[in-house]
mmCIF file of C-alpha atoms in Angstrom:
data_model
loop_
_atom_site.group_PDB
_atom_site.id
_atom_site.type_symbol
_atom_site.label_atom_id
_atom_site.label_comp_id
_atom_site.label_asym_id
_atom_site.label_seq_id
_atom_site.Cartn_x
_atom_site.Cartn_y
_atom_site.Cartn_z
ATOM 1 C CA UNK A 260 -9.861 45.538 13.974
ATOM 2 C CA UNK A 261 -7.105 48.226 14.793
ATOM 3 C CA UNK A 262 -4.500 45.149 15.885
ATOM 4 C CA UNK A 263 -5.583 43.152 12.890
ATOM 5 C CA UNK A 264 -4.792 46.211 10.978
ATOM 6 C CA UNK A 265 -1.616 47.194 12.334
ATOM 7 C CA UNK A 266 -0.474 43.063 12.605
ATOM 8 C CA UNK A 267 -0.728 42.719 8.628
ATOM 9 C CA UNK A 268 0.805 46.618 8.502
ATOM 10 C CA UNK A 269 3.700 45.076 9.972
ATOM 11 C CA UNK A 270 3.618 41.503 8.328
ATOM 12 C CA UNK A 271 3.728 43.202 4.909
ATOM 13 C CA UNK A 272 6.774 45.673 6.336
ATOM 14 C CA UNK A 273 8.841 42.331 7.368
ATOM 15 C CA UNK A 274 8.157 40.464 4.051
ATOM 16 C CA UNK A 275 9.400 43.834 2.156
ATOM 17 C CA UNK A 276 12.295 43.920 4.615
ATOM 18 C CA UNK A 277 13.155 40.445 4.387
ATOM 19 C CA UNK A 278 13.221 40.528 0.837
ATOM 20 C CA UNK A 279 15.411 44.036 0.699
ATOM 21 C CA UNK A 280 17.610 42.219 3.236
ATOM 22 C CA UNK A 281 17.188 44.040 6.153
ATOM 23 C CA UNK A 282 14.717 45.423 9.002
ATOM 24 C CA UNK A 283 12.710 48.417 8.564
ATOM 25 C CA UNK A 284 14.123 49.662 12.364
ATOM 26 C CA UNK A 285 17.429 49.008 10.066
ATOM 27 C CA UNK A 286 16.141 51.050 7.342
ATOM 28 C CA UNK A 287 15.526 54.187 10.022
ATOM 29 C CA UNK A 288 19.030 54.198 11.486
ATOM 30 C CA UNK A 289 21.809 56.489 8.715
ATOM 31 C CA UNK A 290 23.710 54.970 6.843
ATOM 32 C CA UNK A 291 27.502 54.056 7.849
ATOM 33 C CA UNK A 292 28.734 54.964 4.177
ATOM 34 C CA UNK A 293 26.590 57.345 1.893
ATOM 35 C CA UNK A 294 26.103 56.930 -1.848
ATOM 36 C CA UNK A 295 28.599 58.873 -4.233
ATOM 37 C CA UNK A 296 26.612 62.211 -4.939
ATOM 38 C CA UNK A 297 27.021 63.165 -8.562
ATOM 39 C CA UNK A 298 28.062 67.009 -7.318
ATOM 40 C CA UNK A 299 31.225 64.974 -5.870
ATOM 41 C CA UNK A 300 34.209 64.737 -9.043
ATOM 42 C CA UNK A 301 34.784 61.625 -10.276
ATOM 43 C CA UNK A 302 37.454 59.273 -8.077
ATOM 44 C CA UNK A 303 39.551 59.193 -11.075
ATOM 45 C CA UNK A 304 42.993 60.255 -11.405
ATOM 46 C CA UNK A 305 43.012 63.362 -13.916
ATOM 47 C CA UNK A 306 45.797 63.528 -17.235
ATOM 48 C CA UNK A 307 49.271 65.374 -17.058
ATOM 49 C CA UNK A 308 49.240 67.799 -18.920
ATOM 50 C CA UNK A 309 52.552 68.633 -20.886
ATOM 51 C CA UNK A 310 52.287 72.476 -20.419
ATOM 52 C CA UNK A 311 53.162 73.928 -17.136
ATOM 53 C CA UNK A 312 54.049 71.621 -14.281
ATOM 54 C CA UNK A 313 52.164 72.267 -11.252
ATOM 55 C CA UNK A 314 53.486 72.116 -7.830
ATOM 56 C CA UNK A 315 52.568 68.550 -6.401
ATOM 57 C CA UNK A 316 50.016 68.986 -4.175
ATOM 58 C CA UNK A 317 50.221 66.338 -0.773
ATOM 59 C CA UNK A 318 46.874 64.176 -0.139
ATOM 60 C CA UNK A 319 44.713 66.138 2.327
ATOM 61 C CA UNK A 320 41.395 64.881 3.499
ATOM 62 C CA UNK A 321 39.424 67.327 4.271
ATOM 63 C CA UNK A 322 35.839 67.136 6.189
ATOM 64 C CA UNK A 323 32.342 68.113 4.133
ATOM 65 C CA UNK A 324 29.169 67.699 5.769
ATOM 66 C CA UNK A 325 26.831 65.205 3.564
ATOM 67 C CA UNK A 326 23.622 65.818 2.733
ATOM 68 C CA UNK A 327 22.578 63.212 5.279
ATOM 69 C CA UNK A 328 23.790 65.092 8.288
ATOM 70 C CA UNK A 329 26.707 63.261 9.140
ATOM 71 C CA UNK A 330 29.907 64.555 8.847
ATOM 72 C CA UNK A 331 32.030 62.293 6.286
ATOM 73 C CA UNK A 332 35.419 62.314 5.318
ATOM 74 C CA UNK A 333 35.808 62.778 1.552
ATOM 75 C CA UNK A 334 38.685 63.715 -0.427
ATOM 76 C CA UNK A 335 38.371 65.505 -3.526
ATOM 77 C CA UNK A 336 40.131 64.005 -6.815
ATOM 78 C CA UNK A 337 42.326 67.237 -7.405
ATOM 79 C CA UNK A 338 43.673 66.832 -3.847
ATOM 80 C CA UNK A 339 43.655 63.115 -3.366
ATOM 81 C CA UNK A 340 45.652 62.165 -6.432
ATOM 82 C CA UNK A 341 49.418 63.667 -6.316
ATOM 83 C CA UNK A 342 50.073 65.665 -9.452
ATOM 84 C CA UNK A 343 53.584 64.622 -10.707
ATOM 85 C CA UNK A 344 55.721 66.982 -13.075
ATOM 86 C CA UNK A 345 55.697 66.676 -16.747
ATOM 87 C CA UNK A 346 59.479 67.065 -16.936
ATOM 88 C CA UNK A 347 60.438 64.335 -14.908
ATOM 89 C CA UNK A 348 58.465 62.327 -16.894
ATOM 90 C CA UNK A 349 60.016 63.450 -19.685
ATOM 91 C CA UNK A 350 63.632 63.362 -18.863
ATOM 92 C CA UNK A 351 63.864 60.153 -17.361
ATOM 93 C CA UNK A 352 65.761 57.808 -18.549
ATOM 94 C CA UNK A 353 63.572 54.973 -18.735
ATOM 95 C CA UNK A 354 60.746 57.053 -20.076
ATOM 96 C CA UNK A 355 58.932 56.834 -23.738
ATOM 97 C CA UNK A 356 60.253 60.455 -25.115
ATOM 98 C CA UNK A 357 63.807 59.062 -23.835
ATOM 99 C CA UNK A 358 63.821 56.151 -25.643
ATOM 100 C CA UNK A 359 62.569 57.730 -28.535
ATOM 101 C CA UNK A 360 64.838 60.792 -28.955
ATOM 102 C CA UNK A 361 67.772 58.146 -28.419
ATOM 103 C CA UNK A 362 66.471 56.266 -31.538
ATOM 104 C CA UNK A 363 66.168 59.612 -33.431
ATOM 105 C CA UNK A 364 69.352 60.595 -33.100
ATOM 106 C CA UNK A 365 70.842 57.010 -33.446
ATOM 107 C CA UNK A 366 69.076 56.766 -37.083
ATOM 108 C CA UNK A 367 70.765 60.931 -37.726
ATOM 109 C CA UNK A 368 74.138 59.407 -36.904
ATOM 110 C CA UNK A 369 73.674 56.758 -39.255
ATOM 111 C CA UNK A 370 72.064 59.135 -42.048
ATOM 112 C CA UNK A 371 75.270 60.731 -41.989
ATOM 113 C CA UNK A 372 77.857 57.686 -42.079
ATOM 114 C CA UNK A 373 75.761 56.290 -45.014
ATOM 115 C CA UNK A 374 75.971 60.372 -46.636
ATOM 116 C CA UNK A 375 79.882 60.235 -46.127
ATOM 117 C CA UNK A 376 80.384 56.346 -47.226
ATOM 118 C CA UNK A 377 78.413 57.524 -50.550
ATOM 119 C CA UNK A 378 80.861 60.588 -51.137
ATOM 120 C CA UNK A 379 77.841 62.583 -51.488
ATOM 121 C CA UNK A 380 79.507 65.138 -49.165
ATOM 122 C CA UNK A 381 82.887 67.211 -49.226
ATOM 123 C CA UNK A 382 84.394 65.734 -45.942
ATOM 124 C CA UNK A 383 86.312 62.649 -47.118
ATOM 125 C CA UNK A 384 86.652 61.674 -43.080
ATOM 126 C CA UNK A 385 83.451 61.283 -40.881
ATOM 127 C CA UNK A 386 84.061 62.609 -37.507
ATOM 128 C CA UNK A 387 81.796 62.185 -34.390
ATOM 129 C CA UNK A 388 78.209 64.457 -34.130
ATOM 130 C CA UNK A 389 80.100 67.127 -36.925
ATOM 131 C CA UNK A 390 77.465 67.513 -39.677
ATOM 132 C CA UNK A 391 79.192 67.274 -43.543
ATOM 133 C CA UNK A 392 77.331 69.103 -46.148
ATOM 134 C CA UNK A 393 75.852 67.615 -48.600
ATOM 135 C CA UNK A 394 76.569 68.159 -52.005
ATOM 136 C CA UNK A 395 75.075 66.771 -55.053
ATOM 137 C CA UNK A 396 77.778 67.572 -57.585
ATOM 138 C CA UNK A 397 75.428 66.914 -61.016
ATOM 139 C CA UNK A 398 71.647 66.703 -61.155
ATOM 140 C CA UNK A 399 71.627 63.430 -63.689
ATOM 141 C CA UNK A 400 68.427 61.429 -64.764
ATOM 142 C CA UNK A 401 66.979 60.197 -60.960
ATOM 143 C CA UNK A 402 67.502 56.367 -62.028
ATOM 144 C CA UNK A 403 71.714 57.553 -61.857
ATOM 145 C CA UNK A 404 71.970 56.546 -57.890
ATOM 146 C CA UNK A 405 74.999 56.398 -55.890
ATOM 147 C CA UNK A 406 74.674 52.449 -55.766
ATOM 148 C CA UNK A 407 74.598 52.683 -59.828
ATOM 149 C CA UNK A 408 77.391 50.792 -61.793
ATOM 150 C CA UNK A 409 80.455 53.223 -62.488
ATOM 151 C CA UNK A 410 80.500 51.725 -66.154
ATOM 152 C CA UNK A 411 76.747 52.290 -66.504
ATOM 153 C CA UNK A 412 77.190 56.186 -65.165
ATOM 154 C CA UNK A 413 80.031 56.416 -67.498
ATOM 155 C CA UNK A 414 77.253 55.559 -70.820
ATOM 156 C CA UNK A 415 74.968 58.068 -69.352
ATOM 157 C CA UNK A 416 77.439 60.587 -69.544
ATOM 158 C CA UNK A 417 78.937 59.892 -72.506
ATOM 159 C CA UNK A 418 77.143 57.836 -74.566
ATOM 160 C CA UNK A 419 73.313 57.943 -74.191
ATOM 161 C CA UNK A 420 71.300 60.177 -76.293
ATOM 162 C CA UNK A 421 73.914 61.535 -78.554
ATOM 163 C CA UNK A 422 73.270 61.382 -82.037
ATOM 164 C CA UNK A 423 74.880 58.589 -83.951
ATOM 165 C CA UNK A 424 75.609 58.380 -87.891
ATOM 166 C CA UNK A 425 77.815 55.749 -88.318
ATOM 167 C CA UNK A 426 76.475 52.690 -89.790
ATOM 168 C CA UNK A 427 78.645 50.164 -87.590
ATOM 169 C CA UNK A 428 77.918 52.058 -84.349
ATOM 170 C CA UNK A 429 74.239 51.456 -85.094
ATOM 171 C CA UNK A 430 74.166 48.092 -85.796
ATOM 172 C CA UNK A 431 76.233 47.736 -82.471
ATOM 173 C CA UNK A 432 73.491 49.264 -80.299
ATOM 174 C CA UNK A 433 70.807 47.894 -82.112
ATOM 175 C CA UNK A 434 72.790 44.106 -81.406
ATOM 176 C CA UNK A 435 72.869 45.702 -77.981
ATOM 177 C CA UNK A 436 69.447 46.410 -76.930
ATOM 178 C CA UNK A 437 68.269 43.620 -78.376
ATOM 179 C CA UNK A 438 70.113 41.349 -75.718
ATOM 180 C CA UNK A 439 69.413 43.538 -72.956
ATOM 181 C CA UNK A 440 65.605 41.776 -72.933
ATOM 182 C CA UNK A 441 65.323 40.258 -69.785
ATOM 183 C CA UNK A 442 68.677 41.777 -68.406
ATOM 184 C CA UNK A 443 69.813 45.030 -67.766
ATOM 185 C CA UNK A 444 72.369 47.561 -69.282
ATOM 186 C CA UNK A 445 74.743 46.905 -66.828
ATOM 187 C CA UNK A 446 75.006 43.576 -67.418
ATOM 188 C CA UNK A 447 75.293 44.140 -71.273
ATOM 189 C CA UNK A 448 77.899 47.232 -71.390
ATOM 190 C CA UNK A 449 80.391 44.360 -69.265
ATOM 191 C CA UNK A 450 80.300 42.291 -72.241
ATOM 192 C CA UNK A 451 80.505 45.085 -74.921
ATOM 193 C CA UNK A 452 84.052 44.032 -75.649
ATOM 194 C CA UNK A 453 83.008 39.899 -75.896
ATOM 195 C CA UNK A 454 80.285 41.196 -78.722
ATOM 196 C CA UNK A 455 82.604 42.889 -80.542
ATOM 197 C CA UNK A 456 85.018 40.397 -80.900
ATOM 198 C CA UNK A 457 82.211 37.641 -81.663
ATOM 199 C CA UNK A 458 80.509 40.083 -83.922
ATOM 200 C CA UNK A 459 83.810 41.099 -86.204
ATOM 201 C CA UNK A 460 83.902 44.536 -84.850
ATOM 202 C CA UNK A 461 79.816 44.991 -86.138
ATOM 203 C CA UNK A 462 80.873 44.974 -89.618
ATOM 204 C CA UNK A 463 77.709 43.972 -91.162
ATOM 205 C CA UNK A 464 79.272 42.581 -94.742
ATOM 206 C CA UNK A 465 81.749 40.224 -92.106
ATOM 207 C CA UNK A 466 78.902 38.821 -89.985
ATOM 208 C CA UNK A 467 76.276 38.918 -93.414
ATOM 209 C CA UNK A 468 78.886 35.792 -93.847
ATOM 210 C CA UNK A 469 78.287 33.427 -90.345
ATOM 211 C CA UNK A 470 77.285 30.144 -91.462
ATOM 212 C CA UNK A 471 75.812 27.594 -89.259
ATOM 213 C CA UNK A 472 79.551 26.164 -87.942
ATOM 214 C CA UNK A 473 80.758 29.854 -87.291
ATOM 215 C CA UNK A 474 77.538 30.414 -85.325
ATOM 216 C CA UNK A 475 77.652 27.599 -83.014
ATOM 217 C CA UNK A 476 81.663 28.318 -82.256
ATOM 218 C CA UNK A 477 80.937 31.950 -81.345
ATOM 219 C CA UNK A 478 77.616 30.617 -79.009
ATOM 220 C CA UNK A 479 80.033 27.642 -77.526
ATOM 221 C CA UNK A 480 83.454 30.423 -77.289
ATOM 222 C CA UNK A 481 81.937 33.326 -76.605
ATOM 223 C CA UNK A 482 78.557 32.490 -74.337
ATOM 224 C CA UNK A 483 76.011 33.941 -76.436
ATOM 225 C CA UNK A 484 72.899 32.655 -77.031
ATOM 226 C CA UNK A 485 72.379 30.992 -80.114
ATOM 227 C CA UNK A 486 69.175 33.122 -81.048
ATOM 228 C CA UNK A 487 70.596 36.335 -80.346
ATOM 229 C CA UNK A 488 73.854 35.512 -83.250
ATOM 230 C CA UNK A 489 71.337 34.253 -85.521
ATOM 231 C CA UNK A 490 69.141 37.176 -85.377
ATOM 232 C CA UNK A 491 72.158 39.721 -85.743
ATOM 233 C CA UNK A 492 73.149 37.246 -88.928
ATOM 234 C CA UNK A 493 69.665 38.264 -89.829
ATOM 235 C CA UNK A 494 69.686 41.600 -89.649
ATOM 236 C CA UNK A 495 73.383 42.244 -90.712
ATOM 237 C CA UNK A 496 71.730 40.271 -94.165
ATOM 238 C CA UNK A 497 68.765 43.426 -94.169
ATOM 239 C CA UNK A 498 71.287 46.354 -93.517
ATOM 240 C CA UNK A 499 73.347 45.104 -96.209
ATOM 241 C CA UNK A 500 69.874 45.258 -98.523
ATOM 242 C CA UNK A 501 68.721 48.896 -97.090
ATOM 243 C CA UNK A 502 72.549 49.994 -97.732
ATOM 244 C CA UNK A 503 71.974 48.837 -101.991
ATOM 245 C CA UNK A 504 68.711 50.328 -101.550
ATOM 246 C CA UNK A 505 68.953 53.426 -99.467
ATOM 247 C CA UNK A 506 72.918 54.099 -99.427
ATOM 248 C CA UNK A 507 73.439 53.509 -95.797
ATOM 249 C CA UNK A 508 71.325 52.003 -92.800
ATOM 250 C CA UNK A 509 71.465 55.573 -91.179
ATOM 251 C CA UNK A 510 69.803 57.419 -93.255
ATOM 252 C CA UNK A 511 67.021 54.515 -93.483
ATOM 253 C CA UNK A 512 66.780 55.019 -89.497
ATOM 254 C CA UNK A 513 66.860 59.242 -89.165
ATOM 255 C CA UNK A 514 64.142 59.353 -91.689
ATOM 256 C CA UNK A 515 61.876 58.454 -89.540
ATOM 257 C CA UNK A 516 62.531 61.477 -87.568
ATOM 258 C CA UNK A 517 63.318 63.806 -90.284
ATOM 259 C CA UNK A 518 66.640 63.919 -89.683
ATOM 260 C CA UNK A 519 66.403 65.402 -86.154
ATOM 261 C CA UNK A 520 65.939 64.118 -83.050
ATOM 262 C CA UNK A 521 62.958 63.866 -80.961
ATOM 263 C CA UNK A 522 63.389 66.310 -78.247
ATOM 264 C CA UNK A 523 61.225 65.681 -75.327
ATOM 265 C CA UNK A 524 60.414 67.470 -71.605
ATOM 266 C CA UNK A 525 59.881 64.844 -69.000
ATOM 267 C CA UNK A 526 60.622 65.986 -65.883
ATOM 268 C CA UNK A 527 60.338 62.459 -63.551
ATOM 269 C CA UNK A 528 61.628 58.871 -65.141
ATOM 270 C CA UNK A 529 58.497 57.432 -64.573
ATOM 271 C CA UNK A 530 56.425 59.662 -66.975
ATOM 272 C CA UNK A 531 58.996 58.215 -69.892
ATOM 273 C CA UNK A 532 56.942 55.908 -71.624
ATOM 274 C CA UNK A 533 58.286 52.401 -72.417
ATOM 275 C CA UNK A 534 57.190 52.581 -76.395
ATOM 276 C CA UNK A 535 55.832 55.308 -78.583
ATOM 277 C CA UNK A 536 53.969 55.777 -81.713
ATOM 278 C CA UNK A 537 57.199 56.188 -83.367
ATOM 279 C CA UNK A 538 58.851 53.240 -81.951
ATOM 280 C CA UNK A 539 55.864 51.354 -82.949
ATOM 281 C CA UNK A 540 55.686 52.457 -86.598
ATOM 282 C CA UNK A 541 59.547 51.989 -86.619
ATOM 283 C CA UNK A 542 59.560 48.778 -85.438
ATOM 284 C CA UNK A 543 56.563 47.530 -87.992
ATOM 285 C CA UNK A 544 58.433 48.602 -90.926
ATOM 286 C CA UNK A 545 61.722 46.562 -89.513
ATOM 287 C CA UNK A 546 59.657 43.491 -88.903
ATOM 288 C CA UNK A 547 58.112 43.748 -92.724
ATOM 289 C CA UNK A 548 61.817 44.563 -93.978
ATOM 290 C CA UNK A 549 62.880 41.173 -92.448
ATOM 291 C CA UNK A 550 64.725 42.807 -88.802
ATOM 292 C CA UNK A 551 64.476 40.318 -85.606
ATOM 293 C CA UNK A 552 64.515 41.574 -81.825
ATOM 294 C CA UNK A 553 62.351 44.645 -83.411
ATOM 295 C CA UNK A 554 59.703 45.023 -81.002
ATOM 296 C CA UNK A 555 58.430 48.348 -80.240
ATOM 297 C CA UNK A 556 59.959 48.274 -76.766
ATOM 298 C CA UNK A 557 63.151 47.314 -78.162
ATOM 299 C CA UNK A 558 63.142 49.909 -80.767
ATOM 300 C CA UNK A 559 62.256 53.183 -78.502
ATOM 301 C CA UNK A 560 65.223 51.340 -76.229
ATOM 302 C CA UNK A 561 67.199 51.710 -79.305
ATOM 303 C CA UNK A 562 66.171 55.241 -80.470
ATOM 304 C CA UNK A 563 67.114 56.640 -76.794
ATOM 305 C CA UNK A 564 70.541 54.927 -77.260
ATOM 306 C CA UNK A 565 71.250 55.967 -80.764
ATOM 307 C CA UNK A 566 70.260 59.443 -80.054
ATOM 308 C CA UNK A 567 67.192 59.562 -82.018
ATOM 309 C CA UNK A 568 65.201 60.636 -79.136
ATOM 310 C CA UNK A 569 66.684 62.499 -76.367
ATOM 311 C CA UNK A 570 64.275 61.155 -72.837
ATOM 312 C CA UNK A 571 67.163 62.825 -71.038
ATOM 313 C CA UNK A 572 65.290 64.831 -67.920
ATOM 314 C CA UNK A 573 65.149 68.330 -68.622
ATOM 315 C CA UNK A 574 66.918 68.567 -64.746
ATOM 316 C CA UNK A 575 69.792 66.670 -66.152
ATOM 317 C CA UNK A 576 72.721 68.554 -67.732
ATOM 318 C CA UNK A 577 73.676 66.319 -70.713
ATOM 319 C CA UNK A 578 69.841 66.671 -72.197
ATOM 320 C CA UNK A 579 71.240 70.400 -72.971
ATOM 321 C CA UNK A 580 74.445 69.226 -74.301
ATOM 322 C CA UNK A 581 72.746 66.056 -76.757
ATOM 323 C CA UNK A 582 71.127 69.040 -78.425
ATOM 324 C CA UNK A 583 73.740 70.666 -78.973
ATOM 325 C CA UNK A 584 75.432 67.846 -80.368
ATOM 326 C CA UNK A 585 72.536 67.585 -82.627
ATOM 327 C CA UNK A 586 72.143 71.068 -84.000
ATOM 328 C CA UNK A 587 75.936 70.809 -84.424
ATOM 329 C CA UNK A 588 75.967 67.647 -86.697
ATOM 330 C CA UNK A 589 72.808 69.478 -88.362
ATOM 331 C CA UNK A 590 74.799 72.530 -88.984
ATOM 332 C CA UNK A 591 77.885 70.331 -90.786
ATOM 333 C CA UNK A 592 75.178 67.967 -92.992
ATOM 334 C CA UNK A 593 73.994 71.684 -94.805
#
């Protein structure tokens, strides 16, 4: 009984070894290589830090006795991995921070040739690494850029905002603004001189007078579109009728605004709004009268231009000075 015992003891030890792949007198001998304790740190290589830069430590193995009795060489991670310095990392010259600090100062350099090319700074001559100071000589309105037109500058500082009275002038800017739709003021102040020339100088009884043949010769000579002298025949015809009615076709226009301009405190372009209440009720009474290229975002284009409001930035120096152009011209009318 004790051998039949013992027999299927030992049957059911070799089927459990077989299936664990090995003997059970394999299974009493240690281990060659013992399992990773968790106390051990991990085998991988720690970050570099950027702070201070540690001496670099060589490899050293160094003998701990396992918990299994043998003695076992392990080598801690601290040891085993060699600690390199943070500034020769840094300074090489193949490295990221390299690279990048050459960019930097690559993009500076050209900061500064674009800053002198712009005249935005006293040094006419750029020279090497020497910084120029940078000097912006007026604060205008921010849409005034260096890359901006000199003849478009030139209105800004002369032209926009102030207060205009004279009935000829007026019927110039509103001819003006009317074909600046879909283009740009640039574009338009080139060809002041062509408009007055095909327009008779913006004497309203003179171009009242364009028939059909004078029309066409001025759209064929001069490159104007057909629609555009028609509708300034148009209105020439209705500032000729508010002149027998009214006197002039200024004081139709400042009575809208009382006689003084609309002063207002915008501090960014893009808070000046495109068309106002005012433009609006401006431009309905136009359209009734019999006035083409009215619209309300013509009209407010036309009251900044004729000086009836001033949208000059309160940052810019000539919104001062269009007011004081006003409250002169207010002074000499009592």
């Amino acid at each position: 009984m004790c051998s039949s015992k013992l027999k299927s003891q030992l049957g059911s030890t070799n089927f459990i070894s077989k299936i664990k792949g090995g003997s059970v007198l394999e299974q009493t001998k240690a281990p060659l290589s013992p399992p990773v304790s968790p106390k051990l740190p991990s085998p991988r290589q720690p970050a570099i830090k950027r702070g201070k830069d540690p001496k670099p430590t060589s490899c050293v193995k160094k003998w701990k006795k396992s918990s299994y009795g043998d003695g076992v060489a392990v080598a801690s991670s601290s040891e085993a991995s060699l600690k390199y310095s943070s500034s020769s990392i840094v300074e090489a010259p193949g490295s990221i921070a390299a690279s990048r600090r050459e960019q930097v100062a690559i993009m500076q350099e050209q900061r500064k040739m674009r800053i002198a090319h712009y005249g935005r700074a006293k040094a006419a001559k750029y020279e090497g690494k020497e910084a120029n100071v940078v000097v912006r000589e007026q604060n205008r309105c921010s849409y005034i850029t260096p890359n901006s037109d000199p003849i478009y500058v030139a209105y800004h500082d002369e032209e926009w905002g102030v207060p205009i009275h004279d009935d000829k002038l007026l019927f110039e800017l509103l001819v003006l603004t009317g074909a600046q739709v879909g283009s740009d003021w640039t574009s338009v102040l080139k060809k002041r001189q062509i408009f007055r020339d095909a327009f008779s100088g913006f004497d309203a009884d003179a171009v009242a007078k364009y028939n059909a043949k004078k029309i066409i010769s001025i759209s064929t000579g001069y490159g104007i579109e057909l629609s555009l002298i028609r509708g300034a025949v148009d209105n020439a015809n209705r500032i000729l009728q508010i002149k027998r009615e009214l006197g002039s076709f200024e004081k139709y226009l400042w009575g809208f605004v009382t006689k003084k301009p609309i002063s207002t405190q915008y501090k960014a372009c893009n808070k000046i709004p495109v068309k106002t209440s005012k433009s609006e009720s401006i431009s309905k009474d136009m359209v009734r009268k019999g006035f083409r290229f009215v619209g309300p975002t013509v009209i407010h284009s036309f009251m900044q231009a004729a000086g009836l409001t001033n949208d000059h930035l309160i940052t810019c120096p000539r919104h001062l000075q269009c007011l004081a152009l006003a409250s002169q011209f207010a002074t000499v009318a009592n």
